[in-house]
PDB file of C-alpha atoms in Angstrom:
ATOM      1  CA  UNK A1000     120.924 150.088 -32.075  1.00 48.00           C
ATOM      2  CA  UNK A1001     122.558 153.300 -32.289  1.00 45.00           C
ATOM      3  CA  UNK A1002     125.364 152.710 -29.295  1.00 49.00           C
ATOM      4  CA  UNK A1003     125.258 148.977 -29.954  1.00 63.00           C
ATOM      5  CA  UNK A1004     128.413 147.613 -28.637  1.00 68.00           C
ATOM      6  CA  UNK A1005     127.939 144.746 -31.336  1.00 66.00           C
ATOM      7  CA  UNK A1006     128.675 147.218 -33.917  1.00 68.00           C
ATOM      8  CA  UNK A1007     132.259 148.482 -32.432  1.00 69.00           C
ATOM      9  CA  UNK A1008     133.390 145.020 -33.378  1.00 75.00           C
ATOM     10  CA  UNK A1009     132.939 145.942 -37.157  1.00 86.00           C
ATOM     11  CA  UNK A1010     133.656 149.681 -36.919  1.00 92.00           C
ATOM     12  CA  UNK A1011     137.150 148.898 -38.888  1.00 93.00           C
ATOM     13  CA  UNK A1012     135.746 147.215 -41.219  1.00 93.00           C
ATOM     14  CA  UNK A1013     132.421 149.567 -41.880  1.00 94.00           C
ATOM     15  CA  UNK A1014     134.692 152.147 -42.317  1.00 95.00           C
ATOM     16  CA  UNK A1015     137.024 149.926 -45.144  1.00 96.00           C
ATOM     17  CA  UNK A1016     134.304 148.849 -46.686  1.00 96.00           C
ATOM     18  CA  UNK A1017     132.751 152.523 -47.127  1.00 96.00           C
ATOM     19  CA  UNK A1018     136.082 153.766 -48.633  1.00 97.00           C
ATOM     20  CA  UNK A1019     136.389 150.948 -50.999  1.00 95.00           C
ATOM     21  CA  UNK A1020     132.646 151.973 -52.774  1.00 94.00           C
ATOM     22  CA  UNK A1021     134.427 155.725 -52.422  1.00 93.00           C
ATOM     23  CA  UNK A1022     137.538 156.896 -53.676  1.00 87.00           C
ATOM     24  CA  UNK A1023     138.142 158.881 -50.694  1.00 95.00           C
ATOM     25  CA  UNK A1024     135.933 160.045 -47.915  1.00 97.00           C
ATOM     26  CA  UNK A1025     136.442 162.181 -44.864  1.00 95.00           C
ATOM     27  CA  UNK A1026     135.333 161.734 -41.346  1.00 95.00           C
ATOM     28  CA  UNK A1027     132.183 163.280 -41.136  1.00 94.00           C
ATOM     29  CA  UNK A1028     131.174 162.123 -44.334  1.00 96.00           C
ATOM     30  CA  UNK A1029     131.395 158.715 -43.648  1.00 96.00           C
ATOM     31  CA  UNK A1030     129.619 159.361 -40.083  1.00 95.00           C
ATOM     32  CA  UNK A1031     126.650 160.888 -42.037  1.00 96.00           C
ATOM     33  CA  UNK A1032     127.212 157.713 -44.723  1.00 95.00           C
ATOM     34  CA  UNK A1033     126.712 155.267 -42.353  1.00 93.00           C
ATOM     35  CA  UNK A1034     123.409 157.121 -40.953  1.00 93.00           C
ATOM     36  CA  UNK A1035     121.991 157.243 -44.573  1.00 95.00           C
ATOM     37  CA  UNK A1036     122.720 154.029 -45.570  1.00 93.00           C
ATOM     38  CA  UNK A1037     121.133 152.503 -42.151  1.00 91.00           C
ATOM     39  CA  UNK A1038     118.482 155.006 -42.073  1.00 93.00           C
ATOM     40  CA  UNK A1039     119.267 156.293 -38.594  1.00 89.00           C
ATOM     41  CA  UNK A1040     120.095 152.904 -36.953  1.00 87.00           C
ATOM     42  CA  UNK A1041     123.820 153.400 -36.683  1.00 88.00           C
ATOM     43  CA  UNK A1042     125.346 156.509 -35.602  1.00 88.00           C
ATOM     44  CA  UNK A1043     129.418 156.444 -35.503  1.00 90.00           C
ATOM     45  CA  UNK A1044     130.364 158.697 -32.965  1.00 89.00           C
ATOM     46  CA  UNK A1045     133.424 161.406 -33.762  1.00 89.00           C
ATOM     47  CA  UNK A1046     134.885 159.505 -30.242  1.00 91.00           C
ATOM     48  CA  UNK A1047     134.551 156.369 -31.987  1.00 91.00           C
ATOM     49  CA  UNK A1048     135.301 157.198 -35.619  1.00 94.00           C
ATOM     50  CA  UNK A1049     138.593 159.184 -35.277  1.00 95.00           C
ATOM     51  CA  UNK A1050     140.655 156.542 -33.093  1.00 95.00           C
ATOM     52  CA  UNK A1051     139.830 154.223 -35.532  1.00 95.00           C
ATOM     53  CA  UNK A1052     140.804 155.963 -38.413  1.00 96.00           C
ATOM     54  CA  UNK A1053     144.009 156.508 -36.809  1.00 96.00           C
ATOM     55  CA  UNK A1054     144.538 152.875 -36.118  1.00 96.00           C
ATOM     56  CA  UNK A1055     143.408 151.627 -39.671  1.00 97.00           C
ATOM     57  CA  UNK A1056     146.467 154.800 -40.965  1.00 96.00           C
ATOM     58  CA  UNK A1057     148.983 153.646 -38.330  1.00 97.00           C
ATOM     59  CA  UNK A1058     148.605 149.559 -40.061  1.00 97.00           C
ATOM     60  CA  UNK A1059     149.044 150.994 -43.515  1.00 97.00           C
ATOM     61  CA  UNK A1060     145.770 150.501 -44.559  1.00 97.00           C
ATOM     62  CA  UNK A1061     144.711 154.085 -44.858  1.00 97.00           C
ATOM     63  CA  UNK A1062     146.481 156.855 -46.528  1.00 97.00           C
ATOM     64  CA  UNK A1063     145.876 160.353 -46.060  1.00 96.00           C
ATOM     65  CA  UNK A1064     145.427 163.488 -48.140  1.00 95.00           C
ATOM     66  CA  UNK A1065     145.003 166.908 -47.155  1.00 95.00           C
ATOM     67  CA  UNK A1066     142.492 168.960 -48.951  1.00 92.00           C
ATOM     68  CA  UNK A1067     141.907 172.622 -48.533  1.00 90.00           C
ATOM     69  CA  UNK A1068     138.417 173.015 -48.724  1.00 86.00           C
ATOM     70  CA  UNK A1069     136.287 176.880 -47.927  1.00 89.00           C
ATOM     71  CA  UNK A1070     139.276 178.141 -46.412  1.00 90.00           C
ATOM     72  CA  UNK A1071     139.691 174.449 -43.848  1.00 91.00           C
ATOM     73  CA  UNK A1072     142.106 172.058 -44.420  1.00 92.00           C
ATOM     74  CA  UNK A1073     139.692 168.981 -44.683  1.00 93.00           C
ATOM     75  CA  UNK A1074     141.558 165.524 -44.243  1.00 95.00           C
ATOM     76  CA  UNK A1075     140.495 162.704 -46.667  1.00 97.00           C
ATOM     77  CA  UNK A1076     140.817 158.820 -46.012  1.00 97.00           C
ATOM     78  CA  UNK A1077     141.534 156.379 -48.902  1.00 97.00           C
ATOM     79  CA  UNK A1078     142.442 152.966 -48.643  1.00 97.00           C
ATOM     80  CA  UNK A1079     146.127 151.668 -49.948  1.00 97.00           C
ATOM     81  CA  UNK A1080     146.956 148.897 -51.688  1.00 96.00           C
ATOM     82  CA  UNK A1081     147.013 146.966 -48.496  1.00 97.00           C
ATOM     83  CA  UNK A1082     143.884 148.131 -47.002  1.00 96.00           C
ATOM     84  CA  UNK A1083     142.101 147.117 -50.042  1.00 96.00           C
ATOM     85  CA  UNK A1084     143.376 143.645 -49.387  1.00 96.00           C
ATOM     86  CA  UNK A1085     142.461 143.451 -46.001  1.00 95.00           C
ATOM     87  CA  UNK A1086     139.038 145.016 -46.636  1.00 95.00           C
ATOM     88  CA  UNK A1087     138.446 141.734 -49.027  1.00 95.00           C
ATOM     89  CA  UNK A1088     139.437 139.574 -46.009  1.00 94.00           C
ATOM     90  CA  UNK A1089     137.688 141.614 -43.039  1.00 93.00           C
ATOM     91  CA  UNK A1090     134.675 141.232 -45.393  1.00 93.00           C
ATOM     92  CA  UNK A1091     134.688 137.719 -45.777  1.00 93.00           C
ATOM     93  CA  UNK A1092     135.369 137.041 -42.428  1.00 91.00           C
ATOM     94  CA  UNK A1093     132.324 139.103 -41.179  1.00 88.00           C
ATOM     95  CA  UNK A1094     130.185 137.331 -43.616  1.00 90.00           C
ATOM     96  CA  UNK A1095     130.672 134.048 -42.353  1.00 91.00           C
ATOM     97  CA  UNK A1096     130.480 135.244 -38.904  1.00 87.00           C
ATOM     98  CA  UNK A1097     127.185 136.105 -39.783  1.00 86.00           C
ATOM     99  CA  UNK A1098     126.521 132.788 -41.408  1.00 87.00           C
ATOM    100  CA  UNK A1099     127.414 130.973 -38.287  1.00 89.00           C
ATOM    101  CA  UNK A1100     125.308 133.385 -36.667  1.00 86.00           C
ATOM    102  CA  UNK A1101     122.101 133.031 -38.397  1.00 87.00           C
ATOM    103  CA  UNK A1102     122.714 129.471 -38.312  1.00 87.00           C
ATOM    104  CA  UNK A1103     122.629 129.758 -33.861  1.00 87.00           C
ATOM    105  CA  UNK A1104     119.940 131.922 -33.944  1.00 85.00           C
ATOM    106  CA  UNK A1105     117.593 130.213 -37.319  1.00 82.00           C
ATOM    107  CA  UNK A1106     118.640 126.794 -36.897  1.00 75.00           C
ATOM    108  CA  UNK A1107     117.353 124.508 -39.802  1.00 72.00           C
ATOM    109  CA  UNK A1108     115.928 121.325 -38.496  1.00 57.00           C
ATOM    110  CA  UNK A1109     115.831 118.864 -40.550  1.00 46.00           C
ATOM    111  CA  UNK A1110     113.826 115.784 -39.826  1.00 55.00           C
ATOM    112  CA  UNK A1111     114.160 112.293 -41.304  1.00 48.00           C
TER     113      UNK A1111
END
């Protein structure tokens, strides 16, 4: 699953949902999140990862802080006010769309 075009769907809101549980993450440490937390089965690429950032900043739901860190300036994503709104929404949405999902794929037949 790895380059799993499903996942590029939900890239946006992986990456909200990771900086809600955080107070602020950079890029590479929520590449190398992602990987822990799905044991290998997801890897964001830096090609993937970095547009999207830039998109989620450019709708206000990202701010940005600068950080020097061992002589690099290291560039840390947290979520505004706004983003923490719409990470509440993107949430819910993807969990019904799972829902409705499960419900195609595991139908429940009932019989009478």
């Amino acid at each position: 699953m790895s380059n799993s075009k499903l996942y590029k769907g939900s890239l946006n809101t992986i990456i909200l949902k990771l900086l809600e549980e955080s107070d602020k993450m950079y890029g590479y440490e929520i590449t190398q999140k992602v990987k822990e937390i799905t044991k290998g089965e997801l890897n964001i690429t830096e090609g993937a990862l970095y547009p999207a950032l830039h998109k989620l900043e450019a709708e206000g739901l990202l701010d940005v802080e600068m950080q020097k860190v061992d002589n690099r300036v290291r560039k840390y994503y947290k979520l505004t006010e706004k983003g923490t709104k719409e990470t509440a929404n993107r949430l819910s949405e993807l969990e019904e769309y799972i829902r409705t999902m499960q419900t195609i794929i595991n139908p429940k037949w009932s019989i009478s």
